[in-house]
Coordinates of C-alpha atoms and ligand atoms in Angstrom, one line a residue:
Chain A
X1 CA 26.6 -11.5 30.6
X2 CA 25.3 -8.5 32.8
X3 CA 25.5 -5.2 30.8
X4 CA 23.5 -3.4 33.5
X5 CA 23.7 0.3 33.0
X6 CA 21.3 3.2 33.0
X7 CA 18.1 1.9 31.4
X8 CA 18.4 2.8 27.7
X9 CA 14.7 2.1 26.9
X10 CA 12.2 2.5 29.5
X11 CA 8.4 1.9 29.6
X12 CA 6.4 3.0 32.5
X13 CA 2.8 1.9 33.2
X14 CA 1.7 1.1 29.7
X15 CA -1.9 0.5 29.3
X16 CA -3.5 -0.5 25.9
X17 CA -7.1 -1.2 25.0
X18 CA -8.7 -2.2 21.8
X19 CA -12.2 -1.0 22.5
X20 CA -13.2 -3.1 25.7
X21 CA -10.3 -5.6 25.2
X22 CA -7.6 -4.7 27.7
X23 CA -4.5 -5.9 25.8
X24 CA -1.6 -4.6 27.9
X25 CA -2.0 -4.1 31.6
X26 CA 0.3 -1.8 33.4
X27 CA 3.5 -3.0 31.7
X28 CA 6.8 -1.4 32.9
X29 CA 9.9 -2.6 31.4
X30 CA 13.6 -1.4 31.4
X31 CA 15.9 -2.4 28.6
X32 CA 19.6 -1.8 28.8
X33 CA 21.9 -0.7 26.3
X34 CA 23.1 -3.8 24.1
X35 CA 20.7 -5.9 25.8
X36 CA 19.0 -8.7 23.8
X37 CA 15.6 -9.2 25.2
X38 CA 13.4 -12.2 24.1
X39 CA 9.6 -11.9 24.4
X40 CA 7.7 -15.3 24.6
X41 CA 4.1 -15.9 25.3
X42 CA 0.8 -17.5 23.8
X43 CA -0.7 -16.2 20.8
X44 CA -2.9 -13.1 21.8
X45 CA -1.1 -12.4 24.9
X46 CA 0.1 -9.1 23.6
X47 CA 3.6 -9.4 22.4
X48 CA 3.0 -7.8 19.1
X49 CA 1.1 -4.8 20.6
X50 CA 3.9 -4.3 23.0
X51 CA 6.4 -3.9 20.2
X52 CA 3.9 -1.8 18.2
X53 CA 3.4 0.4 21.2
X54 CA 7.1 0.8 21.7
X55 CA 7.7 2.6 18.2
X56 CA 4.2 4.1 18.3
X57 CA 2.6 2.2 15.3
X58 CA 0.0 1.8 18.0
X59 CA -1.0 4.5 20.4
X60 CA -1.2 3.4 23.9
X61 CA -3.8 4.9 26.1
X62 CA -1.6 5.3 29.1
X63 CA 2.2 5.1 29.7
X64 CA 5.5 7.0 29.5
X65 CA 8.3 6.1 27.3
X66 CA 12.0 7.2 27.6
X67 CA 14.8 6.6 25.1
X68 CA 18.2 7.3 26.6
X69 CA 16.8 9.2 29.7
X70 CA 14.7 11.4 27.4
X71 CA 10.9 11.3 27.5
X72 CA 9.3 10.6 24.2
X73 CA 6.4 13.1 23.6
X74 CA 3.3 12.1 21.8
X75 CA 3.6 14.2 18.8
X76 CA 4.3 13.5 15.1
X77 CA 7.7 15.2 14.8
X78 CA 8.9 13.5 18.0
X79 CA 7.7 10.1 16.9
X80 CA 9.1 10.3 13.5
X81 CA 12.5 11.0 15.0
X82 CA 12.2 8.4 17.5
X83 CA 11.1 5.8 14.9
X84 CA 14.3 6.5 13.0
X85 CA 16.1 5.3 16.0
X86 CA 14.1 2.1 16.3
X87 CA 14.4 -0.4 13.6
X88 CA 11.2 -2.8 13.1
X89 CA 11.2 -6.1 11.4
X90 CA 7.9 -7.6 10.7
X91 CA 6.6 -11.2 10.6
X92 CA 5.3 -10.7 7.0
X93 CA 8.6 -8.7 5.9
X94 CA 6.5 -5.9 4.4
X95 CA 9.1 -5.2 1.8
X96 CA 8.2 -2.6 -0.7
X97 CA 7.3 -4.7 -3.8
X98 CA 7.6 -1.9 -6.3
X99 CA 11.2 -1.3 -5.5
X100 CA 14.3 -3.5 -6.2
X101 CA 15.9 -4.9 -3.2
X102 CA 18.7 -2.1 -3.1
X103 CA 15.9 0.6 -3.3
X104 CA 14.2 -0.9 -0.4
X105 CA 17.3 -0.6 1.6
X106 CA 18.1 3.1 0.4
X107 CA 14.5 4.2 0.9
X108 CA 15.0 5.2 4.6
X109 CA 18.4 7.0 4.2
X110 CA 17.4 8.8 1.1
X111 CA 13.8 9.7 1.8
X112 CA 13.7 10.0 5.5
X113 CA 17.4 11.1 6.4
X114 CA 17.9 12.9 3.2
X115 CA 21.3 11.4 2.4
X116 CA 22.7 11.6 -1.2
X117 CA 21.9 8.6 -3.2
X118 CA 25.4 7.7 -3.7
X119 CA 26.1 7.5 0.0
X120 CA 22.9 5.7 0.6
X121 CA 23.8 3.1 -2.0
X122 CA 27.2 2.5 -0.4
X123 CA 25.5 1.8 2.8
X124 CA 22.9 -0.3 1.3
X125 CA 25.5 -2.5 -0.4
X126 CA 27.5 -2.9 2.7
X127 CA 24.4 -4.2 4.6
X128 CA 23.3 -6.5 1.7
X129 CA 26.7 -8.0 1.9
X130 CA 26.3 -8.3 5.7
X131 CA 23.1 -10.2 5.5
X132 CA 24.6 -12.4 2.8
X133 CA 22.5 -10.9 -0.2
X134 CA 25.0 -8.8 -2.0
X135 CA 24.2 -10.4 -5.3
X136 CA 20.5 -9.7 -5.1
X137 CA 20.7 -5.8 -4.9
X138 CA 19.0 -5.4 -8.3
X139 CA 16.2 -8.0 -8.2
X140 CA 12.6 -7.5 -6.9
X141 CA 11.3 -8.8 -3.6
X142 CA 9.0 -11.1 -5.4
X143 CA 11.8 -13.2 -6.7
X144 CA 13.2 -13.8 -3.3
X145 CA 12.6 -16.6 -0.8
X146 CA 11.1 -15.8 2.5
X147 CA 14.3 -16.1 4.4
X148 CA 15.9 -13.8 1.8
X149 CA 13.1 -11.2 2.0
X150 CA 13.4 -11.2 5.9
X151 CA 17.1 -10.6 5.6
X152 CA 16.4 -7.7 3.2
X153 CA 13.8 -6.3 5.8
X154 CA 16.6 -6.4 8.4
X155 CA 19.1 -4.6 6.2
X156 CA 16.4 -2.0 5.4
X157 CA 15.8 -1.4 9.1
X158 CA 19.6 -1.3 9.8
X159 CA 20.2 1.3 7.0
X160 CA 18.7 3.9 9.3
X161 CA 21.4 3.1 11.8
X162 CA 18.9 2.5 14.5
X163 CA 19.9 2.3 18.2
X164 CA 17.3 -0.4 18.9
X165 CA 16.0 -3.1 16.7
X166 CA 12.5 -4.8 17.3
X167 CA 11.7 -8.0 15.8
X168 CA 8.1 -9.4 15.8
X169 CA 8.2 -13.1 15.1
X170 CA 10.7 -12.5 12.2
X171 CA 10.9 -16.3 11.3
X172 CA 7.4 -17.6 12.2
X173 CA 6.2 -17.3 8.6
X174 CA 9.3 -19.0 7.1
X175 CA 9.9 -22.6 5.9
X176 CA 11.9 -24.4 8.6
X177 CA 15.1 -24.8 6.5
X178 CA 15.1 -20.8 5.9
X179 CA 14.9 -20.0 9.6
X180 CA 18.6 -20.5 10.4
X181 CA 20.0 -17.8 8.0
X182 CA 17.7 -15.2 9.5
X183 CA 18.5 -16.2 13.0
X184 CA 22.2 -16.3 12.3
X185 CA 22.0 -12.5 11.0
X186 CA 20.3 -11.6 14.2
X187 CA 22.6 -13.4 16.5
X188 CA 25.6 -11.6 14.9
X189 CA 23.7 -8.3 15.3
X190 CA 23.3 -9.1 19.0
X191 CA 26.9 -10.0 19.4
X192 CA 28.1 -6.7 17.8
X193 CA 26.1 -4.9 20.5
X194 CA 22.8 -4.0 19.0
X195 CA 19.9 -3.3 21.6
X196 CA 17.4 -5.8 20.5
X197 CA 13.7 -6.7 21.6
X198 CA 12.8 -10.0 19.8
X199 CA 9.4 -11.7 19.9
X200 CA 10.2 -15.3 19.0
X201 CA 9.6 -18.8 20.0
X202 CA 12.9 -20.0 18.6
X203 CA 14.5 -21.5 21.6
X204 CA 17.8 -22.0 20.0
X205 CA 18.1 -18.2 19.4
X206 CA 16.8 -17.4 22.9
X207 CA 19.3 -19.6 24.4
X208 CA 22.2 -18.5 22.3
X209 CA 21.7 -14.8 22.0
X210 CA 19.4 -13.5 24.8
X211 CA 20.4 -11.8 27.9
X212 CA 17.0 -12.0 29.3
X213 CA 13.6 -13.7 28.5
X214 CA 10.2 -12.3 29.5
X215 CA 7.1 -14.4 29.4
X216 CA 3.8 -12.6 28.6
X217 CA 0.5 -13.8 29.6
X218 CA -2.8 -12.0 29.0
X219 CA -1.3 -8.6 28.8
X220 CA 1.1 -8.6 31.7
X221 CA 4.7 -9.7 32.1
X222 CA 4.2 -12.7 34.1
X223 CA 7.8 -13.9 34.5
X224 CA 11.4 -12.8 33.6
X225 CA 14.6 -14.6 33.8
X226 CA 17.8 -15.5 32.1
X227 CA 17.3 -18.0 29.2
X228 CA 18.9 -20.8 31.2
X229 CA 16.5 -20.2 34.2
X230 CA 13.5 -19.6 32.0
X231 CA 13.8 -22.8 29.9
X232 CA 14.9 -25.0 32.7
X233 CA 13.1 -24.1 35.9
X234 CA 10.5 -21.4 35.3
X235 CA 8.6 -20.5 38.4
X236 CA 5.1 -19.7 37.4
X237 CA 2.7 -22.6 36.6
X238 CA 1.4 -20.8 33.4
X239 CA 5.0 -20.4 32.1
X240 CA 5.8 -24.1 32.8
X241 CA 2.6 -25.0 30.9
X242 CA 3.3 -22.8 28.0
X243 CA 7.0 -23.9 27.7
X244 CA 5.8 -27.5 28.0
X245 CA 3.8 -27.0 24.8
X246 CA 6.6 -25.3 22.6
X247 CA 9.7 -27.1 24.0
X248 CA 10.6 -30.2 22.3
X249 CA 10.0 -33.1 24.6
X250 CA 12.9 -34.9 25.9
Chain B
X1 CA -30.7 -5.6 -58.7
X2 CA -30.6 -9.1 -57.0
X3 CA -27.8 -8.9 -54.5
X4 CA -27.9 -11.3 -51.7
X5 CA -26.9 -8.4 -49.3
X6 CA -29.5 -5.7 -49.2
X7 CA -27.0 -3.0 -48.6
X8 CA -24.2 -1.3 -50.7
X9 CA -21.1 -2.3 -48.8
X10 CA -18.8 -0.9 -51.2
X11 CA -19.5 2.8 -49.9
X12 CA -18.0 1.7 -46.6
X13 CA -14.4 2.1 -47.6
X14 CA -15.4 5.0 -50.0
X15 CA -17.1 7.0 -47.3
X16 CA -15.0 6.0 -44.4
X17 CA -13.0 9.1 -44.1
X18 CA -16.1 11.2 -44.3
X19 CA -16.1 10.6 -40.6
X20 CA -12.6 11.7 -39.6
X21 CA -13.7 15.1 -38.1
X22 CA -16.4 13.3 -36.2
X23 CA -14.0 10.8 -34.9
X24 CA -11.7 13.6 -33.8
X25 CA -14.7 15.1 -31.8
X26 CA -15.4 11.7 -30.1
X27 CA -11.8 11.4 -29.2
X28 CA -11.6 15.0 -27.9
X29 CA -14.7 14.5 -25.6
X30 CA -13.4 11.3 -24.4
X31 CA -10.0 12.5 -23.6
X32 CA -11.1 15.7 -21.9
X33 CA -13.8 13.9 -20.1
X34 CA -11.5 11.3 -18.7
X35 CA -8.9 13.9 -17.7
X36 CA -11.5 15.7 -15.8
X37 CA -12.7 12.4 -14.5
X38 CA -9.2 11.4 -13.3
X39 CA -8.7 14.7 -11.4
X40 CA -12.2 14.6 -9.9
X41 CA -11.8 10.9 -9.1
X42 CA -8.4 11.4 -7.3
X43 CA -9.8 14.2 -5.2
X44 CA -13.0 12.4 -4.4
X45 CA -11.1 9.2 -3.5
X46 CA -9.0 11.0 -1.0
X47 CA -12.1 12.8 0.4
X48 CA -14.0 9.6 0.9
X49 CA -10.9 7.9 2.6
X50 CA -10.4 11.0 4.9
X51 CA -11.1 10.7 8.6
X52 CA -12.9 14.1 8.4
X53 CA -16.6 13.0 8.3
X54 CA -17.8 16.1 6.4
X55 CA -15.4 15.3 3.6
X56 CA -16.1 11.6 3.5
X57 CA -19.9 12.1 3.6
X58 CA -19.7 14.8 0.8
X59 CA -17.7 12.2 -1.3
X60 CA -20.1 9.5 -0.6
X61 CA -23.1 11.7 -1.6
X62 CA -21.5 12.6 -4.8
X63 CA -20.8 9.0 -5.7
X64 CA -24.3 7.9 -4.7
X65 CA -26.0 10.4 -6.8
X66 CA -23.9 10.0 -9.9
X67 CA -23.7 6.3 -9.9
X68 CA -27.5 6.2 -9.2
X69 CA -28.6 8.2 -12.2
X70 CA -28.2 7.9 -16.0
X71 CA -25.4 9.7 -17.8
X72 CA -27.9 10.8 -20.4
X73 CA -30.0 12.7 -17.4
X74 CA -26.8 14.1 -16.2
X75 CA -25.9 15.5 -19.7
X76 CA -29.4 17.0 -20.0
X77 CA -29.3 18.5 -16.5
X78 CA -26.0 20.3 -17.6
X79 CA -27.2 21.2 -21.1
X80 CA -30.9 21.9 -20.6
X81 CA -31.4 22.2 -17.0
X82 CA -28.7 24.9 -16.3
X83 CA -29.9 27.2 -18.9
X84 CA -31.9 29.5 -16.4
X85 CA -28.4 30.1 -14.7
X86 CA -25.9 29.7 -17.5
X87 CA -26.0 28.5 -21.0
X88 CA -23.2 26.0 -21.7
X89 CA -22.7 25.0 -25.3
X90 CA -22.9 21.5 -26.4
X91 CA -19.2 20.5 -26.5
X92 CA -18.3 21.8 -23.1
X93 CA -21.5 20.3 -21.7
X94 CA -20.6 16.9 -23.0
X95 CA -17.1 17.1 -21.6
X96 CA -18.5 18.4 -18.2
X97 CA -21.1 15.6 -18.0
X98 CA -18.5 12.9 -18.9
X99 CA -16.0 14.3 -16.4
X100 CA -18.5 14.4 -13.6
X101 CA -19.8 10.9 -14.5
X102 CA -16.4 9.2 -14.8
X103 CA -15.2 11.1 -11.6
X104 CA -17.5 9.2 -9.5
X105 CA -16.6 5.8 -10.9
X106 CA -12.8 6.6 -11.1
X107 CA -13.0 7.7 -7.4
X108 CA -14.2 4.3 -6.4
X109 CA -11.4 2.6 -8.6
X110 CA -8.7 4.7 -6.9
X111 CA -10.4 4.3 -3.4
X112 CA -10.5 0.5 -3.9
X113 CA -7.0 0.3 -5.1
X114 CA -5.6 2.4 -2.1
X115 CA -7.5 0.5 0.5
X116 CA -6.3 -2.8 -1.1
X117 CA -2.7 -2.1 -0.4
X118 CA -1.7 -4.2 2.7
X119 CA -1.5 -1.8 5.7
X120 CA 1.8 -3.5 6.5
X121 CA 3.3 -1.3 3.7
X122 CA 2.2 2.0 5.5
X123 CA 3.5 0.6 8.8
X124 CA 6.9 -0.5 7.4
X125 CA 7.2 3.0 6.0
X126 CA 6.2 4.7 9.2
X127 CA 8.7 2.3 11.1
X128 CA 11.5 3.9 9.1
X129 CA 10.3 7.3 10.5
X130 CA 8.5 8.5 7.3
X131 CA 5.8 10.9 7.8
X132 CA 2.3 9.8 6.8
X133 CA 2.0 11.9 3.7
X134 CA 5.4 10.9 2.4
X135 CA 4.6 7.1 2.9
X136 CA 1.4 7.6 1.1
X137 CA 3.1 9.2 -1.8
X138 CA 6.2 7.0 -2.1
X139 CA 5.0 3.7 -0.9
X140 CA 1.2 3.1 -1.1
X141 CA 0.2 5.3 -4.0
X142 CA 2.7 3.8 -6.7
X143 CA 1.3 0.4 -5.8
X144 CA -2.3 1.5 -5.8
X145 CA -1.9 3.1 -9.2
X146 CA -0.5 -0.1 -10.6
X147 CA -3.7 -1.9 -9.3
X148 CA -5.9 0.6 -10.6
X149 CA -4.7 0.3 -14.3
X150 CA -7.0 -2.5 -15.4
X151 CA -10.2 -1.1 -14.1
X152 CA -9.2 2.4 -15.2
X153 CA -8.7 1.0 -18.7
X154 CA -12.1 -0.6 -18.5
X155 CA -13.6 2.7 -17.3
X156 CA -11.8 4.6 -20.2
X157 CA -13.4 2.2 -22.8
X158 CA -16.9 2.7 -21.2
X159 CA -16.2 6.5 -21.4
X160 CA -15.3 6.2 -25.2
X161 CA -18.5 4.5 -25.9
X162 CA -20.6 6.8 -23.5
X163 CA -19.3 9.9 -25.4
X164 CA -21.9 8.9 -28.1
X165 CA -24.6 10.3 -25.9
X166 CA -23.3 13.7 -26.9
X167 CA -25.1 13.2 -30.2
X168 CA -28.3 13.9 -28.4
X169 CA -27.1 17.6 -27.7
X170 CA -26.0 18.1 -31.2
X171 CA -22.1 17.6 -30.7
X172 CA -21.0 16.5 -34.2
X173 CA -19.4 13.3 -33.0
X174 CA -19.2 9.9 -34.6
X175 CA -22.8 8.7 -33.8
X176 CA -24.5 12.0 -34.9
X177 CA -22.5 12.1 -38.1
X178 CA -23.6 8.6 -38.7
X179 CA -27.3 9.5 -38.4
X180 CA -26.8 12.7 -40.5
X181 CA -25.1 10.9 -43.4
X182 CA -27.5 8.0 -43.1
X183 CA -30.5 10.0 -43.5
X184 CA -29.2 12.1 -46.3
X185 CA -27.9 9.3 -48.3
X186 CA -30.6 6.8 -47.5
X187 CA -27.8 4.4 -46.6
X188 CA -28.4 4.2 -42.9
X189 CA -26.9 0.7 -42.2
X190 CA -23.8 1.5 -44.3
X191 CA -23.2 4.7 -42.4
X192 CA -23.7 3.0 -39.1
X193 CA -21.3 0.1 -40.0
X194 CA -18.7 2.7 -40.7
X195 CA -19.4 4.4 -37.2
X196 CA -19.1 1.0 -35.7
X197 CA -15.6 0.3 -37.3
X198 CA -14.4 3.6 -36.1
X199 CA -15.5 2.8 -32.5
X200 CA -13.9 -0.7 -32.8
X201 CA -10.7 0.8 -33.9
X202 CA -10.5 3.3 -31.1
X203 CA -11.6 0.7 -28.4
X204 CA -9.1 -1.7 -29.8
X205 CA -6.1 0.7 -29.6
X206 CA -7.1 1.7 -26.1
X207 CA -7.3 -1.9 -24.9
X208 CA -4.0 -2.7 -26.5
X209 CA -2.6 0.5 -24.8
X210 CA -3.8 -0.6 -21.5
X211 CA -2.3 -4.0 -21.8
X212 CA 1.0 -2.5 -22.7
X213 CA 1.0 -0.4 -19.6
X214 CA 0.0 -3.4 -17.5
X215 CA 2.8 -5.4 -18.8
X216 CA 5.3 -2.6 -18.2
X217 CA 4.1 -2.2 -14.7
X218 CA 4.2 -5.9 -13.9
X219 CA 8.1 -6.0 -14.1
X220 CA 8.4 -5.9 -10.2
X221 CA 6.0 -8.7 -9.5
X222 CA 7.3 -11.4 -11.8
X223 CA 6.9 -14.6 -9.9
X224 CA 4.5 -13.0 -7.5
X225 CA 2.6 -15.5 -5.7
Ligands
ADP301 N1 -5.9 -4.0 15.6 C1 -6.5 -4.6 16.6 N2 -7.8 -4.4 16.9 C2 -8.5 -5.1 17.9 N3 -7.9 -6.1 18.6 C3 -6.5 -6.4 18.3 C4 -5.9 -5.7 17.4 N4 -4.5 -6.2 17.3 C5 -4.6 -7.1 18.2 N5 -5.7 -7.2 18.8 C6 -6.1 -8.2 20.0 O1 -5.1 -7.8 21.0 C7 -4.7 -9.1 21.7 C8 -3.2 -9.2 21.7 O2 -2.8 -9.2 20.3 P1 -1.2 -9.4 19.9 O3 -0.5 -8.3 20.5 O4 -1.2 -9.4 18.4 O5 -0.8 -10.7 20.5 P2 0.4 -11.6 20.1 O6 1.3 -11.0 19.2 O7 1.1 -12.0 21.4 O8 -0.1 -12.9 19.5 C9 -5.3 -10.2 20.9 O9 -6.6 -10.6 21.7 C10 -5.7 -9.6 19.5 O10 -6.8 -10.3 19.1
MG302 MG1 2.0 -11.3 17.4

């Protein structure tokens, strides 16, 4: 399973405060191309903030970021370009409710990349087929189930042809029976070689799809391991305590 | 001479169209006042949301003054108060007063509807690599306008009725016409009833139009929970 290469995405000494609250403390992290990295940790440990700093929805106070060896500079033009290369999937979908499903997916290609509508529409149709929603192109988000919405959100992010996909608890606001379809799409994506950073507590997904799991605790990466190691014999006490809470008891 | 009703209601249909020109004035003051109010409102709303403290304080001050004083006073300030600087005829005075007045209320409507849009919408757009201004225009504003329609409709109806204050500065709109014809014919009540009917027709049409627009806009959130 080792795909070790040049680090594709690199974070160096990231520090983030919200006022007096020190949310991320000196985080350094390398992510290889085609790696699927799962992030776990208790609520409030900084997982979302880490993802949001990665694509600059939040500005970190300190830290350097590199994508494919190139330093990302903190100016709007650079950031808009970098964001195009990083798809983001949110816990609450954040679909555009005033647009049909296909328009949601076409929005990035047409209004960010400037692709002709026809070409964007083709891309969107292919992606909707891929996430199993080819028949929903002309409906509005409000008429979809949560699981369907999240798959549209994945298609919308993929339409930009990103090189990295970031997922922030993509299934935690879904009814249990809808989780599987979304995870399946994500698993396929990982298998096709997409580089992914996934915040999730779905152990099934982590075991099946992850190359590496990191455990965050109070703003630091406390432990990092392969999924097998992490879920069977974690080293840190706090990791053990956390996993005991979320893993089904045998 | 012993009728139960002490008024000659038969003149109401007869004289109804004596008020056509006056109704047109009312409609003109209202429409122009609302248009000015929409433009002012949009600018002031963005100014108040702006991160620049000078802009946002200016906007807040404007809203504070306009909402804290009567429209009739604002109208008098423009029509009588300004005469030492510039004399503004009655009709434009009425339009300006109504525009400035509604601008403050409409600004609050727009501001409220913009900030009511979930911040996740802006973030989703930004995460696609969209610049802030484009995300505002394509993602946030269309949703905000939709939410603004019912309170805007409400404000338009208030503006229509408020236009009657122009009668105090001799704009020959509905209410002034009603008072003039009332006193010259000694049929005050009959004339005022005609005025009331004209207003009711106009407010009803406006209410209906707003409902239609709301319904059209609701297409995308059928089954919205
Ligand atoms: N916008 C914000 N302003 C202030 N504090 C925040 C903000 N977002 C998150 N936090 C705080 O930062 C910490 C980490 O939050 P978050 O990254 O959302 O954690 P997680 O995703 O692991 O649950 C929490 O204590 C949270 O309350
Ligand atoms: Mg979170």
